[in-house]
mmCIF file of C-alpha atoms in Angstrom:
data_model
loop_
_atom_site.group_PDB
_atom_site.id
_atom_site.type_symbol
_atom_site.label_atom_id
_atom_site.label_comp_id
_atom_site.label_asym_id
_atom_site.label_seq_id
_atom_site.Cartn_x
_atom_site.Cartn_y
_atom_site.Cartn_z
ATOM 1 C CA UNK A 1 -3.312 4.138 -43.430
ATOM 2 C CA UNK A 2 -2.334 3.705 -39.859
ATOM 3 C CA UNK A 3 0.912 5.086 -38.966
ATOM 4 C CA UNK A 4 0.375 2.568 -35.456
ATOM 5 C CA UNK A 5 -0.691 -0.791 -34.839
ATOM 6 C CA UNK A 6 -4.474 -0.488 -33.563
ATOM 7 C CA UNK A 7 -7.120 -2.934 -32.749
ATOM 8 C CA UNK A 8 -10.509 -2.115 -32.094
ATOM 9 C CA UNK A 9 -9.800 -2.004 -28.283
ATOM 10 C CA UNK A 10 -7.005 0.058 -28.779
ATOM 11 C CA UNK A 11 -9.411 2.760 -30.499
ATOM 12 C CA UNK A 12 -11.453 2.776 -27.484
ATOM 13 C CA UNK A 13 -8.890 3.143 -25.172
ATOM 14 C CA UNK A 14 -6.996 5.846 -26.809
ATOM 15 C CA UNK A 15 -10.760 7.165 -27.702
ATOM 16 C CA UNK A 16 -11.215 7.365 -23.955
ATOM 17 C CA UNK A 17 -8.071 9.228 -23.316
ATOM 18 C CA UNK A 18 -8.635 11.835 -25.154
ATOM 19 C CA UNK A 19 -12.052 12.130 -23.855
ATOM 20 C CA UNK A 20 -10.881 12.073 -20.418
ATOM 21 C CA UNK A 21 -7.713 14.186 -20.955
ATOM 22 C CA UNK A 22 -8.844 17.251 -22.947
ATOM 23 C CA UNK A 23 -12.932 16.933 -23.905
ATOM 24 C CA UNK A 24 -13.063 20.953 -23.122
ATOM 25 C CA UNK A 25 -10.437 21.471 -25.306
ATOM 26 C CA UNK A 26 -12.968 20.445 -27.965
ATOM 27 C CA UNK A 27 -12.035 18.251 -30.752
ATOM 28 C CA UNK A 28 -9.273 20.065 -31.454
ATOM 29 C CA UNK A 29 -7.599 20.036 -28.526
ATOM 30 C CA UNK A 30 -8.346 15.690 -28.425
ATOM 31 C CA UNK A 31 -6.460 15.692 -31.761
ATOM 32 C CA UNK A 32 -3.627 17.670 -30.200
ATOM 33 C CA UNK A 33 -3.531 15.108 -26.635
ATOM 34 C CA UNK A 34 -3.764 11.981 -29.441
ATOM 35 C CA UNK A 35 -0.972 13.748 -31.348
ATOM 36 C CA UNK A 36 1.393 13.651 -28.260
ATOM 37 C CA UNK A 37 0.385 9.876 -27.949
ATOM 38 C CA UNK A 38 0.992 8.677 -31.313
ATOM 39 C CA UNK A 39 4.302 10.747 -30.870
ATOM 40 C CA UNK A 40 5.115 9.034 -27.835
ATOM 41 C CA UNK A 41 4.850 5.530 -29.481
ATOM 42 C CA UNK A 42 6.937 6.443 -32.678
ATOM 43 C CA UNK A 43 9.595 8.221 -31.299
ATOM 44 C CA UNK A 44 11.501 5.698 -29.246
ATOM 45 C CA UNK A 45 13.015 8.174 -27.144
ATOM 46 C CA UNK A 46 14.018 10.200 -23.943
ATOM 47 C CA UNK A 47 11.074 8.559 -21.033
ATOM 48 C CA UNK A 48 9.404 6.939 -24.124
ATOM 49 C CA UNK A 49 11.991 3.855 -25.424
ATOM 50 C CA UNK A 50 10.031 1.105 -25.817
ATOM 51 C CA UNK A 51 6.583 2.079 -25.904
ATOM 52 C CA UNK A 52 5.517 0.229 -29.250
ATOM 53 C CA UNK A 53 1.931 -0.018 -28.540
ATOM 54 C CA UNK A 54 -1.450 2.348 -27.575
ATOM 55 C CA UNK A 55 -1.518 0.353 -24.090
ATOM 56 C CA UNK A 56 2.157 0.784 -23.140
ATOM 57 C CA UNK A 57 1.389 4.613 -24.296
ATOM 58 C CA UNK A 58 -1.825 5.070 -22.138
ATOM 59 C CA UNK A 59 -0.613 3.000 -19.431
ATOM 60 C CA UNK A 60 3.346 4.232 -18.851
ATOM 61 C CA UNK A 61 3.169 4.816 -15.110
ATOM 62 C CA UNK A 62 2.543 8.914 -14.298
ATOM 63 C CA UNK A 63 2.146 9.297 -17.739
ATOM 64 C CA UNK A 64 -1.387 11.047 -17.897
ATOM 65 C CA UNK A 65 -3.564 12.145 -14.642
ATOM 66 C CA UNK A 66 -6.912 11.538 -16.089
ATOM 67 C CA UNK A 67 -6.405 7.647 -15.286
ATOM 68 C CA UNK A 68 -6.954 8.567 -11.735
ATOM 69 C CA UNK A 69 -10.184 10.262 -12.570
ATOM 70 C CA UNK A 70 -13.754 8.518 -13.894
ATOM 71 C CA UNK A 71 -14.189 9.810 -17.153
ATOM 72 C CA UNK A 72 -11.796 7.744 -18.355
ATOM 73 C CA UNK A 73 -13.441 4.631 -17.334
ATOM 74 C CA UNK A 74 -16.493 5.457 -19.211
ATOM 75 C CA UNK A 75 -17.316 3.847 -22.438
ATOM 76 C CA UNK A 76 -15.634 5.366 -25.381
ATOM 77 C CA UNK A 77 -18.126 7.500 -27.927
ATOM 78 C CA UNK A 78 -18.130 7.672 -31.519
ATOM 79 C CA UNK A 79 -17.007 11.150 -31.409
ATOM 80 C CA UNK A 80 -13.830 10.381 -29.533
ATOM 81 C CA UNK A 81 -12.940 6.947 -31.642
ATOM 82 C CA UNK A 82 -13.189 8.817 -34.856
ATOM 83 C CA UNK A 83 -10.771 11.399 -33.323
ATOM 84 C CA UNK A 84 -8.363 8.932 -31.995
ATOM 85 C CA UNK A 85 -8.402 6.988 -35.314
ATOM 86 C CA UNK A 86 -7.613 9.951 -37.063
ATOM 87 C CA UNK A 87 -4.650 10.536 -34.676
ATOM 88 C CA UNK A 88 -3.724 6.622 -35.504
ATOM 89 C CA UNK A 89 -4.197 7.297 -38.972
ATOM 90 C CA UNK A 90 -1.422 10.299 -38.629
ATOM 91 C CA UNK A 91 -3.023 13.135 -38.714
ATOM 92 C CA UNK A 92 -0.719 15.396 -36.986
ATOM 93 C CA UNK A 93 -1.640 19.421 -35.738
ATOM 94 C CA UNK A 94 0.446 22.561 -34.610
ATOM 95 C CA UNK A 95 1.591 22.315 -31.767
ATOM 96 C CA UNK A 96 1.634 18.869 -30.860
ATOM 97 C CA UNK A 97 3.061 17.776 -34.649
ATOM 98 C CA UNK A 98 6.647 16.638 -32.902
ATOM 99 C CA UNK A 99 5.126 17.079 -29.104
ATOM 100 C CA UNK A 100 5.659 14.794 -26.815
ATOM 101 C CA UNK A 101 4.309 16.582 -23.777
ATOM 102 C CA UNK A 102 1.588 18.357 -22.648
ATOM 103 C CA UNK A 103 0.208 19.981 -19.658
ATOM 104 C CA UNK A 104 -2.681 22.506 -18.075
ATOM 105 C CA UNK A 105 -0.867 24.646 -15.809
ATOM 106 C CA UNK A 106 -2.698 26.538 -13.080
ATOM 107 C CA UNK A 107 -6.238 25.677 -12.320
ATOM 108 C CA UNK A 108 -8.994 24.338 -14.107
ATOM 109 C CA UNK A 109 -11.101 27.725 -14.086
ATOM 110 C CA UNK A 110 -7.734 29.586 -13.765
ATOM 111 C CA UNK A 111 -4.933 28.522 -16.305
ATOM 112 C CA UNK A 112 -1.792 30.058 -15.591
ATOM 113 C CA UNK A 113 0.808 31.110 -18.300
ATOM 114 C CA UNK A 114 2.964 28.189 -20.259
ATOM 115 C CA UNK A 115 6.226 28.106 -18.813
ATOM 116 C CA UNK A 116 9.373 28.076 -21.252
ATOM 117 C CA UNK A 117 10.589 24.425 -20.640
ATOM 118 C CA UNK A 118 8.907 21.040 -19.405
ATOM 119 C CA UNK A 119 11.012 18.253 -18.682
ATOM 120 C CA UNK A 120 13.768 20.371 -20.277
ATOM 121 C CA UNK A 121 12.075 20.891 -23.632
ATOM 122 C CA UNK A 122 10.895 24.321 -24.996
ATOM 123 C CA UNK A 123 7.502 25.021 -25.656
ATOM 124 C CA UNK A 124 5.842 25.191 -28.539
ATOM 125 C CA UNK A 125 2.505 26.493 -28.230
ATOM 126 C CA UNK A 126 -0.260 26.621 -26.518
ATOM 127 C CA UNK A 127 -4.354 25.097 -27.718
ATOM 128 C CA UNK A 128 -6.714 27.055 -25.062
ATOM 129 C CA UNK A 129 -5.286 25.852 -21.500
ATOM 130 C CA UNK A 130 -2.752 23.276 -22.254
ATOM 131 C CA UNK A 131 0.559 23.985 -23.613
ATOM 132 C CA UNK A 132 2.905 21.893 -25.983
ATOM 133 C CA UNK A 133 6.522 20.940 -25.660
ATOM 134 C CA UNK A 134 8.181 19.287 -28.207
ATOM 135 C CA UNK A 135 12.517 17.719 -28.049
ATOM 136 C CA UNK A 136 15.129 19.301 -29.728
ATOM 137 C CA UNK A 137 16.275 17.079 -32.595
ATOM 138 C CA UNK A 138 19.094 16.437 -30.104
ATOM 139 C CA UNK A 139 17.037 14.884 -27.881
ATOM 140 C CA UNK A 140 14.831 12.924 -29.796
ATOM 141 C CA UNK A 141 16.065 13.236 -33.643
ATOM 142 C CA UNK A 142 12.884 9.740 -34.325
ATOM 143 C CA UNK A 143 9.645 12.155 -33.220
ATOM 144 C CA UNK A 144 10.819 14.699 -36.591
ATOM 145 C CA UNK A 145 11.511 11.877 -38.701
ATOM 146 C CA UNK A 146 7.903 10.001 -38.525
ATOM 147 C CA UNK A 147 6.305 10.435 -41.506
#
């Protein structure tokens, strides 16, 4: 059961996020970016209040850099829209499960080491080159009570 409101078009949009954000992450690392999405959506919270839908999600200004690239213009594959309908469906994986940020520090052939806060929240762990940051219950008490 969907833990989100999703249409077919939302699918492929989130499908091509996920693509687009973290494809050599493999489909784990997709999961973990459409974790932090659905996350984003259901927590009401810190620079996420209001975001009720996939398309307020994937299109909050400065909210993910692979917009300004082409992949994620590309027509969304089966692959990714069974991953992000898992992710709608509320599948949730360490360490995105109460993430609500993400990032690839470094260089693409050269990751460099997670640093201990993001936006002020601690990190969580990291899935190959992108680490996880998730709020304190302080800051965001909604993203821990979402299931």
């Amino acid at each position: 059961m969907a833990v989100v409101k999703a249409r077919k078009q939302d699918i492929d949009m989130l499908a091509r996020l996920l693509r687009a954000e973290a494809e050599t992450e493999g489909e784990m690392g997709m999961l973990l970016v459409g974790n932090v999405g659905i996350n984003r959506i259901r927590a009401n919270c810190s620079d996420f209040k209001g975001i009720r839908i996939i398309p307020q999600m994937v299109n909050q200004p400065h909210a993910f850099e692979a917009l300004q690239h082409g992949m994620y213009y590309q027509n969304a594959r089966e692959r990714e829209r069974r991953l992000a309908q898992r992710t709608v469906n509320g599948e949730r994986n360490w360490p995105s499960k109460f993430s609500l940020w993400y990032f690839r520090p470094g260089t693409f052939e050269n990751p460099g080491p997670c640093p201990p806060t993001w936006y002020n929240q601690p990190f969580v762990g990291r899935w190959k080159k992108h680490c996880f940051y998730e709020p304190t219950p302080k800051e965001c008490e909604n993203v821990y009570n979402t299931f």
